[in-house]
PDB file of C-alpha atoms in Angstrom:
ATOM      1  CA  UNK A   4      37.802  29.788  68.692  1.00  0.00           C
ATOM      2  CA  UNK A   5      40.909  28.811  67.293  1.00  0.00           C
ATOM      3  CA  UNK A   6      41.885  25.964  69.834  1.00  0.00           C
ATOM      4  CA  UNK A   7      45.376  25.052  70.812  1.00  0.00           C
ATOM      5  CA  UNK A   8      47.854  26.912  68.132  1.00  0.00           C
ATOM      6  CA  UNK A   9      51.224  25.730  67.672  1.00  0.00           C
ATOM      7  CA  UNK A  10      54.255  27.302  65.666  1.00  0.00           C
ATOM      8  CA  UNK A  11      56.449  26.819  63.997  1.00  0.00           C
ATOM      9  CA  UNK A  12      55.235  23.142  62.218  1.00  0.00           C
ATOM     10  CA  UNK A  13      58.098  22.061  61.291  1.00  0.00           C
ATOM     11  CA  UNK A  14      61.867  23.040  62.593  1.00  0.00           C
ATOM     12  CA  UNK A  15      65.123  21.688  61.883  1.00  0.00           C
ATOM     13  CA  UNK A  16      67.705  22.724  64.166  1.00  0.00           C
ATOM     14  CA  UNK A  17      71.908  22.179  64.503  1.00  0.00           C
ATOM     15  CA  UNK A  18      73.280  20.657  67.729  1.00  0.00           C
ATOM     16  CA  UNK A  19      73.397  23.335  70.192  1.00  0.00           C
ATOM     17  CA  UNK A  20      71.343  25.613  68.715  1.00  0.00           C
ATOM     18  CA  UNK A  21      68.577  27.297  70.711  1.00  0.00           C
ATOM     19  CA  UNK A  22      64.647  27.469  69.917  1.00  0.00           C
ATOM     20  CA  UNK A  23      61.524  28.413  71.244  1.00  0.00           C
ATOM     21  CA  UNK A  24      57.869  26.393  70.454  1.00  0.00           C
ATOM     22  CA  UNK A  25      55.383  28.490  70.935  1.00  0.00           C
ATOM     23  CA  UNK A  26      51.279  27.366  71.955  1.00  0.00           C
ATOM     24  CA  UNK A  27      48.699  29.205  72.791  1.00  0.00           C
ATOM     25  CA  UNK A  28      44.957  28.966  73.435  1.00  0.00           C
ATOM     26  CA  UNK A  29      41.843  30.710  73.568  1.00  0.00           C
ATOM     27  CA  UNK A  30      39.711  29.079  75.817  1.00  0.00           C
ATOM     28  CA  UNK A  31      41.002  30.763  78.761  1.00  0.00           C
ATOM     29  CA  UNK A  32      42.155  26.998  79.782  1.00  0.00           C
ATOM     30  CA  UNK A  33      43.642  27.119  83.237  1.00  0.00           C
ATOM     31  CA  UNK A  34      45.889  24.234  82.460  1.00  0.00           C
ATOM     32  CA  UNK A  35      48.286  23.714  79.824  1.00  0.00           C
ATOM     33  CA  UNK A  36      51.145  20.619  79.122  1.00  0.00           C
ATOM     34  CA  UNK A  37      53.950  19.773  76.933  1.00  0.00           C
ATOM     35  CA  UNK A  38      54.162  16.343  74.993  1.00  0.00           C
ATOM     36  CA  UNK A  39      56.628  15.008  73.291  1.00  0.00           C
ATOM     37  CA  UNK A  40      56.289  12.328  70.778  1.00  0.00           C
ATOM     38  CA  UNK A  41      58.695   9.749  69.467  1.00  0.00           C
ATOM     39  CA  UNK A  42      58.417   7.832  66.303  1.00  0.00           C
ATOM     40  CA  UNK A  43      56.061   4.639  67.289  1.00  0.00           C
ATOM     41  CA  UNK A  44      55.913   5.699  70.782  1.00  0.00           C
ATOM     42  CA  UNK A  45      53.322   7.302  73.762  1.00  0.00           C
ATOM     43  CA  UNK A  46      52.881  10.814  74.327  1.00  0.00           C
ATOM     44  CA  UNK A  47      55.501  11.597  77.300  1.00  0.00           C
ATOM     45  CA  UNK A  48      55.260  14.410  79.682  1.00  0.00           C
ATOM     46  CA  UNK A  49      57.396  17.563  79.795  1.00  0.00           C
ATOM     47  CA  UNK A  50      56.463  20.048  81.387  1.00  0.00           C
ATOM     48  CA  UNK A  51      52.613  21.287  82.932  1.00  0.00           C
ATOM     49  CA  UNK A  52      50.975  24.549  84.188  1.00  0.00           C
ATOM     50  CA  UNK A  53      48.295  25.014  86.503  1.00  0.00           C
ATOM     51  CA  UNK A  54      47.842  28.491  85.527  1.00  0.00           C
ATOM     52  CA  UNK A  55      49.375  31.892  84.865  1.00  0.00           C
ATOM     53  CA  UNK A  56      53.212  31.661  87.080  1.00  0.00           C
ATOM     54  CA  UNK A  57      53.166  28.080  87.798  1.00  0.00           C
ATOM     55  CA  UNK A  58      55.106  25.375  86.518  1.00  0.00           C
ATOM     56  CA  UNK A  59      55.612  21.808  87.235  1.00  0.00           C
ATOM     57  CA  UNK A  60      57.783  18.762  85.947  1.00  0.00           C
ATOM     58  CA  UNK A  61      56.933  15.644  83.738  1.00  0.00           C
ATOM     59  CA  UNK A  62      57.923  12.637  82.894  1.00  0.00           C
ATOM     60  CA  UNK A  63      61.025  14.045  80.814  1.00  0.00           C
ATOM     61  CA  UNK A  64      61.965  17.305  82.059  1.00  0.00           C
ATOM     62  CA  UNK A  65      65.273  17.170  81.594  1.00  0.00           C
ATOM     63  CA  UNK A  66      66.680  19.420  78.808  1.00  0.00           C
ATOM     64  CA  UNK A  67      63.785  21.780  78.491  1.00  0.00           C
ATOM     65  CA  UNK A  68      62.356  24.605  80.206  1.00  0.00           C
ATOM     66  CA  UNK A  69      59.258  26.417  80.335  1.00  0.00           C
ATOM     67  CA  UNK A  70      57.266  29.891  81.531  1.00  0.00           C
ATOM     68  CA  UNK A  71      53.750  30.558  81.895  1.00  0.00           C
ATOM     69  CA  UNK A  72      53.069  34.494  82.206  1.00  0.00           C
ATOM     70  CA  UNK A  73      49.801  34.788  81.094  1.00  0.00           C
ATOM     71  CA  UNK A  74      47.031  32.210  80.987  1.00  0.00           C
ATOM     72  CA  UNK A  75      47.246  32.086  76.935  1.00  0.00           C
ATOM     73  CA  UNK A  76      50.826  31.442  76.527  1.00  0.00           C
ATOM     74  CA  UNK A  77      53.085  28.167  77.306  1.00  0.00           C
ATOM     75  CA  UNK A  78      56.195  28.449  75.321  1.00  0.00           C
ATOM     76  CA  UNK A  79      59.193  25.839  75.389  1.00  0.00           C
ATOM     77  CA  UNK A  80      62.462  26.395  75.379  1.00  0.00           C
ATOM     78  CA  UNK A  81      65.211  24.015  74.229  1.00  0.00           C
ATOM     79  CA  UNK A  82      68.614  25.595  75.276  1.00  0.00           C
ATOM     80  CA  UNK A  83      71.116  23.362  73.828  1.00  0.00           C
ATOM     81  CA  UNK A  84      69.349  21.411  71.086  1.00  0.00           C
ATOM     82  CA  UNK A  85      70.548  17.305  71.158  1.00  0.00           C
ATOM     83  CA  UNK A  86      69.655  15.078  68.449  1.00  0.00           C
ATOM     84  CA  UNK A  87      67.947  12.869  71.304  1.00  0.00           C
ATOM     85  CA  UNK A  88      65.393  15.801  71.224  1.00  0.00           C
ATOM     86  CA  UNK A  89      64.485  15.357  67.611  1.00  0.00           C
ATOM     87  CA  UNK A  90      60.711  14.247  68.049  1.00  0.00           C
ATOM     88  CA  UNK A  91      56.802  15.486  67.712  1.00  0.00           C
ATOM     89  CA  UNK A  92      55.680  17.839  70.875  1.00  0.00           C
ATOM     90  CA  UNK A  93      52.494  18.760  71.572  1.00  0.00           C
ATOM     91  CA  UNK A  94      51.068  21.446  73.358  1.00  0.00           C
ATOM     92  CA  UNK A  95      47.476  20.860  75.419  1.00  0.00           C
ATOM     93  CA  UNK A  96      45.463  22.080  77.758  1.00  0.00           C
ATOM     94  CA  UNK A  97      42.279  21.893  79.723  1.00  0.00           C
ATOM     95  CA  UNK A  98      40.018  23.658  81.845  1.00  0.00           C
ATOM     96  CA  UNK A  99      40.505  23.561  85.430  1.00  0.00           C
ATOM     97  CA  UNK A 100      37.160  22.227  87.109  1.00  0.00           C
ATOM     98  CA  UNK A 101      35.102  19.348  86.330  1.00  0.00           C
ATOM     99  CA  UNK A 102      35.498  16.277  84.269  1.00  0.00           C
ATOM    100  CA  UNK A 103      36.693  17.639  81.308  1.00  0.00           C
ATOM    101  CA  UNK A 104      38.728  16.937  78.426  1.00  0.00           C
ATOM    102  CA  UNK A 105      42.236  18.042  77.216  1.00  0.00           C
ATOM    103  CA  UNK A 106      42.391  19.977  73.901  1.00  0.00           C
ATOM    104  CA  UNK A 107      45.899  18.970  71.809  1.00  0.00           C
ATOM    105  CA  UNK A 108      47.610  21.563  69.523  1.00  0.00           C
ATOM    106  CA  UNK A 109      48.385  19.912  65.892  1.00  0.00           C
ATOM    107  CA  UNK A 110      52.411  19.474  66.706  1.00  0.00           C
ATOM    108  CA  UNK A 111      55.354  20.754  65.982  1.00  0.00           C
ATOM    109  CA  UNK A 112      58.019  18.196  64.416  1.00  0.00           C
ATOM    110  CA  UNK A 113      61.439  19.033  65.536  1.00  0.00           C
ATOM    111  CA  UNK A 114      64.490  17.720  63.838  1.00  0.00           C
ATOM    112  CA  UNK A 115      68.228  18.255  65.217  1.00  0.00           C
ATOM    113  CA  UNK A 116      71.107  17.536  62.974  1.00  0.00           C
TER     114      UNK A 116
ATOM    115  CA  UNK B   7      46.283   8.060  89.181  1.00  0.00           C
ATOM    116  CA  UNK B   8      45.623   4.102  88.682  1.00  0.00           C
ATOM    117  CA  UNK B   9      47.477   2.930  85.783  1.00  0.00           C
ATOM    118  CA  UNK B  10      45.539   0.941  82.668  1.00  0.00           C
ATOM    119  CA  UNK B  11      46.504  -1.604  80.212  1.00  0.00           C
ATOM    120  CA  UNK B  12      45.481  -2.214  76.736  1.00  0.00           C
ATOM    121  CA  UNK B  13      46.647  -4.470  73.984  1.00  0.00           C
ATOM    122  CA  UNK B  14      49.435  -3.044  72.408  1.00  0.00           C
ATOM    123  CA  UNK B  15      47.017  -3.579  68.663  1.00  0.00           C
ATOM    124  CA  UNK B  16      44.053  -5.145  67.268  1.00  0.00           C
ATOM    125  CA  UNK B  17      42.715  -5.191  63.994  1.00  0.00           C
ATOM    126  CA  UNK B  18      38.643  -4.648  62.860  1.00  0.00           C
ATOM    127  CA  UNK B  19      36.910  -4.950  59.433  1.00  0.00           C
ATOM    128  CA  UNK B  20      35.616  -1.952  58.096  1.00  0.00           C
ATOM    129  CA  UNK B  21      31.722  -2.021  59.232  1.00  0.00           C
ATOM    130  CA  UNK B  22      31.914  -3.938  61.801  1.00  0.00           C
ATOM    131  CA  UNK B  23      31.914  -2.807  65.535  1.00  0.00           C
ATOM    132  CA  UNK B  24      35.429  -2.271  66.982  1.00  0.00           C
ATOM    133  CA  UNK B  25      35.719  -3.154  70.879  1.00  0.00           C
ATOM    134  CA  UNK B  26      39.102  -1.963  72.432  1.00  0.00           C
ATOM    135  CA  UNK B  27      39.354  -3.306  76.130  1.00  0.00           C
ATOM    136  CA  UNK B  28      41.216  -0.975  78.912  1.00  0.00           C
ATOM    137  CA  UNK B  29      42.335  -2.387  82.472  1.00  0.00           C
ATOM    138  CA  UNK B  30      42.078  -0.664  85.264  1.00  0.00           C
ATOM    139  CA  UNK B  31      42.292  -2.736  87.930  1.00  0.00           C
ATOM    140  CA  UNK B  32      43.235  -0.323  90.989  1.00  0.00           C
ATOM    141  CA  UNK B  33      41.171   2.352  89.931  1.00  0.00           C
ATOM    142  CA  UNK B  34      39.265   4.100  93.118  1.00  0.00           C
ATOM    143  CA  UNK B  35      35.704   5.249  93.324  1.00  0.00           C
ATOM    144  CA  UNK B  36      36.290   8.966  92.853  1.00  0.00           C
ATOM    145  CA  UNK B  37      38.447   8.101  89.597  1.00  0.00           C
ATOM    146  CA  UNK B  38      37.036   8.224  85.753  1.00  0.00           C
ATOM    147  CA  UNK B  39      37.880   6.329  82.703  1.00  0.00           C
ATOM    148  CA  UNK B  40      38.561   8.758  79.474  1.00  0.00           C
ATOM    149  CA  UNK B  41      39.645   8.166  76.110  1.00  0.00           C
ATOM    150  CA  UNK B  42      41.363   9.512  73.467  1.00  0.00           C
ATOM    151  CA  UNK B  43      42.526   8.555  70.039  1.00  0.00           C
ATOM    152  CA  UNK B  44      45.400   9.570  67.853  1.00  0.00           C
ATOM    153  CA  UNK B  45      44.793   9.223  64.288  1.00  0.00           C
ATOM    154  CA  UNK B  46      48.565   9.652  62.677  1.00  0.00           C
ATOM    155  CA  UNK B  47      50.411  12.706  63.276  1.00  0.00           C
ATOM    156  CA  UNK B  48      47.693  14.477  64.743  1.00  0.00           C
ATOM    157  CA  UNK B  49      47.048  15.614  68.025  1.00  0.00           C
ATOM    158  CA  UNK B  50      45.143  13.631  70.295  1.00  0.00           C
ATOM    159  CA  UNK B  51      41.306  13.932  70.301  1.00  0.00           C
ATOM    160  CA  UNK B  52      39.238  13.089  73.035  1.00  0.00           C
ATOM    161  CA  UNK B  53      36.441  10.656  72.422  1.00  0.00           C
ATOM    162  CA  UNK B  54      34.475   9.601  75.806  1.00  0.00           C
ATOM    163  CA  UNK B  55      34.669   9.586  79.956  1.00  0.00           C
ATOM    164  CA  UNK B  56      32.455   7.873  82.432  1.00  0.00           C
ATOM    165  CA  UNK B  57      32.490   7.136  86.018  1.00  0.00           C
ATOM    166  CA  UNK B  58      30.460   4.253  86.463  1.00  0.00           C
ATOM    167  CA  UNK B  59      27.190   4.525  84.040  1.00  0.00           C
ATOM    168  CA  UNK B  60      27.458   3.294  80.375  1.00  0.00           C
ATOM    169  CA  UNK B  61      27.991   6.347  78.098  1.00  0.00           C
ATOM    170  CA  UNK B  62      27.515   7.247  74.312  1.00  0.00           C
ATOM    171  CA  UNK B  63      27.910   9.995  72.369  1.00  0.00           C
ATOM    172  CA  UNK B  64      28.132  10.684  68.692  1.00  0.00           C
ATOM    173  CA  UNK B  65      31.516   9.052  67.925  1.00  0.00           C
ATOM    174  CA  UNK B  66      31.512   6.182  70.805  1.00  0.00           C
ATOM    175  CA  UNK B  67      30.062   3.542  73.769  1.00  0.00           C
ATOM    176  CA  UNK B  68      31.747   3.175  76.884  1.00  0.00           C
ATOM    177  CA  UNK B  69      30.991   0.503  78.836  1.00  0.00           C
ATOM    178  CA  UNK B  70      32.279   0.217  82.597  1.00  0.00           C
ATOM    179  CA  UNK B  71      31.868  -3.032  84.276  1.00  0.00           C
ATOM    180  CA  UNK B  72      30.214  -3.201  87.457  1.00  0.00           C
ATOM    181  CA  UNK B  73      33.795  -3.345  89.295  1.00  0.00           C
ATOM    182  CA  UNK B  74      34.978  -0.957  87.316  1.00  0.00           C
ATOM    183  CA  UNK B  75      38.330  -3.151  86.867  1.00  0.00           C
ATOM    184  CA  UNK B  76      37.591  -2.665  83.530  1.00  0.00           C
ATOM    185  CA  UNK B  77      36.210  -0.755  80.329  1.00  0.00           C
ATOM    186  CA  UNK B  78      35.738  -1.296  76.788  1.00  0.00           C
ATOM    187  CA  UNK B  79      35.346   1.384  74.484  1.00  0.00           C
ATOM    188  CA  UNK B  80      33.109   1.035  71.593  1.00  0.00           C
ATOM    189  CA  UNK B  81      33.369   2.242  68.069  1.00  0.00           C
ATOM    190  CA  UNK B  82      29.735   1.008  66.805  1.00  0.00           C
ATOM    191  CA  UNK B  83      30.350   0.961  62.890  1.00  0.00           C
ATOM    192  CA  UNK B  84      34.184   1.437  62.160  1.00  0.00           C
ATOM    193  CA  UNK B  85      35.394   3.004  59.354  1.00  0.00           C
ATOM    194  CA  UNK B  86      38.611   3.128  57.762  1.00  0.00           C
ATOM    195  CA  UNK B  87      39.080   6.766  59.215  1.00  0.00           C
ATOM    196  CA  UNK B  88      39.211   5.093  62.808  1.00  0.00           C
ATOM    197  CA  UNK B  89      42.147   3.696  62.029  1.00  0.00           C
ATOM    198  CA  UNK B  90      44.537   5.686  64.989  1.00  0.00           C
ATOM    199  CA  UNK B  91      46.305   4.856  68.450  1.00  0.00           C
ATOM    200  CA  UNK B  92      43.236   4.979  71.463  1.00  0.00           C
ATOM    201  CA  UNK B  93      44.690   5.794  74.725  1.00  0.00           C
ATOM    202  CA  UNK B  94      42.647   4.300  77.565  1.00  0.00           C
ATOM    203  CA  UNK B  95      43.495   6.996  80.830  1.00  0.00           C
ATOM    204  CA  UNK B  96      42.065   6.721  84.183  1.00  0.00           C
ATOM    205  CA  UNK B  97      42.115  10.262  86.166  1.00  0.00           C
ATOM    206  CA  UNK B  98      40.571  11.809  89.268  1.00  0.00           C
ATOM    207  CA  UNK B  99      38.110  14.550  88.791  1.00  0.00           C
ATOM    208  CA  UNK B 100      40.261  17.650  89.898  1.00  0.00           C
ATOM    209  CA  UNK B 101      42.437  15.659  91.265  1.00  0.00           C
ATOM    210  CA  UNK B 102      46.335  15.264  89.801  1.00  0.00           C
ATOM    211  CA  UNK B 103      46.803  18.125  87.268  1.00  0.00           C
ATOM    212  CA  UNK B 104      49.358  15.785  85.454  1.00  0.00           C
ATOM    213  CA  UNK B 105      47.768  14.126  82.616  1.00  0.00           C
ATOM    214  CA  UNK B 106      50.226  11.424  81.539  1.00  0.00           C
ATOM    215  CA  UNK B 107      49.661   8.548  78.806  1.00  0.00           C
ATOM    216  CA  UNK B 108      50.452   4.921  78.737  1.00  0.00           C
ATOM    217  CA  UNK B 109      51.244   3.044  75.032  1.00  0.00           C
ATOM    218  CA  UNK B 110      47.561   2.875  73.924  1.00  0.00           C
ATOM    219  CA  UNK B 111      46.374   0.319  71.271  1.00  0.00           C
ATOM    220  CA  UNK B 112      46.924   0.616  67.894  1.00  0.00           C
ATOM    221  CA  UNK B 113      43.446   0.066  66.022  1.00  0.00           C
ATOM    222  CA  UNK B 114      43.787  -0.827  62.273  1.00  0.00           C
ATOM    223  CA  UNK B 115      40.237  -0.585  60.371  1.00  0.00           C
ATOM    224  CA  UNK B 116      40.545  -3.139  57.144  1.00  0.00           C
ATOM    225  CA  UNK B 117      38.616  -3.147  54.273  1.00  0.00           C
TER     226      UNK B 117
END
């Protein structure tokens, strides 16, 4: 098993430019989330998914979007990059039943100039 | 979800046993204590859960007191790779799908 698999690492992007991060996993994981990550600070909530067509709001929604098509795949999409989006996200996700934990991606560290 | 508190840092010498304390003062019966640690840059790794029963497992204790207004997770013999943010989270089992975390404390491990 590979995990939670993020790409690109790294990006720097120019205001207003457009991007895509990319996660997927392989544990058939029902749900999967979006982090982002500023310097010093918490992990805050983007977007979540529930499973394969359904998506829900975070803590910071605002400025991103997100699709879930298949139960591997929870891409998201920055439309109009700001420099107020220049941070660490992190992709996650989690089986659906039980008591169980959340499996993190490694990151992807977004810079917009 | 109830919400938790934790000392923004602490410090521990290298060896020793590193206690970091989580409040959880509204937390309801059906609701468990996890936690997870972020060493720097990485993505957070999950350590330990319980509901009400002490628990241990290769990396970690967690004890619950009998209220369960409270929890203190346990690193038995830290080491300098402990050194990392550990996010204290208090969630219902298939409950809320959001999983959202607070500031977490920021463990140093000195030599």
């Amino acid at each position: 098993n590979a995990g939670v698999t993020q790409t690109p690492k790294f990006r720097i992007l120019k205001i207003g430019q457009s991007m895509t991060l990319q996660c997927t996993q392989d544990m058939n994981h029902n749900y999967m989330y979006w982090y982002r990550q500023d310097p010093g600070m918490g992990l805050k909530l983007i977007y979540y998914s529930v499973g394969a067509g359904i998506t829900d709001k975070g803590e910071v929604p605002n400025g991103y979007n997100v699709s879930r098509s298949t139960t591997e795949d929870f891409p998201l999409r920055l439309e109009l990059a700001a420099p107020s989006q220049t941070s660490v996200y992190f992709c996650a996700s989690k089986r659906r039943n039980g008591d169980t934990e959340a499996f993190f991606g490694q990151g992807t560290r977004l810079t917009v100039v | 979800d109830a919400k938790t508190t934790q000392p923004t840092s602490m410090d521990c010498a290298e060896g020793r046993a590193a206690n970091l304390p989580c409040n959880h003062s509204t937390i309801s019966g059906n609701e468990y204590v996890y936690w997870y640690r972020q060493i720097h840059s990485q993505g957070p790794q999950y350590i330990i859960h319980g509901l009400k029963n002490n628990e241990t497992n290769e990396m970690a204790s967690l004890i619950i007191t009998e209220d369960r207004k409270s929890s203190t997770l346990i690193l038995p013999h830290a080491t300098l790779r402990d050194t990392a943010v550990y996010y204290c989270i208090v969630r219902t089992q298939g409950g809320s799908e959001k999983l959202v975390f607070g500031k977490g404390t920021k463990l140093t491990v000195n030599p």
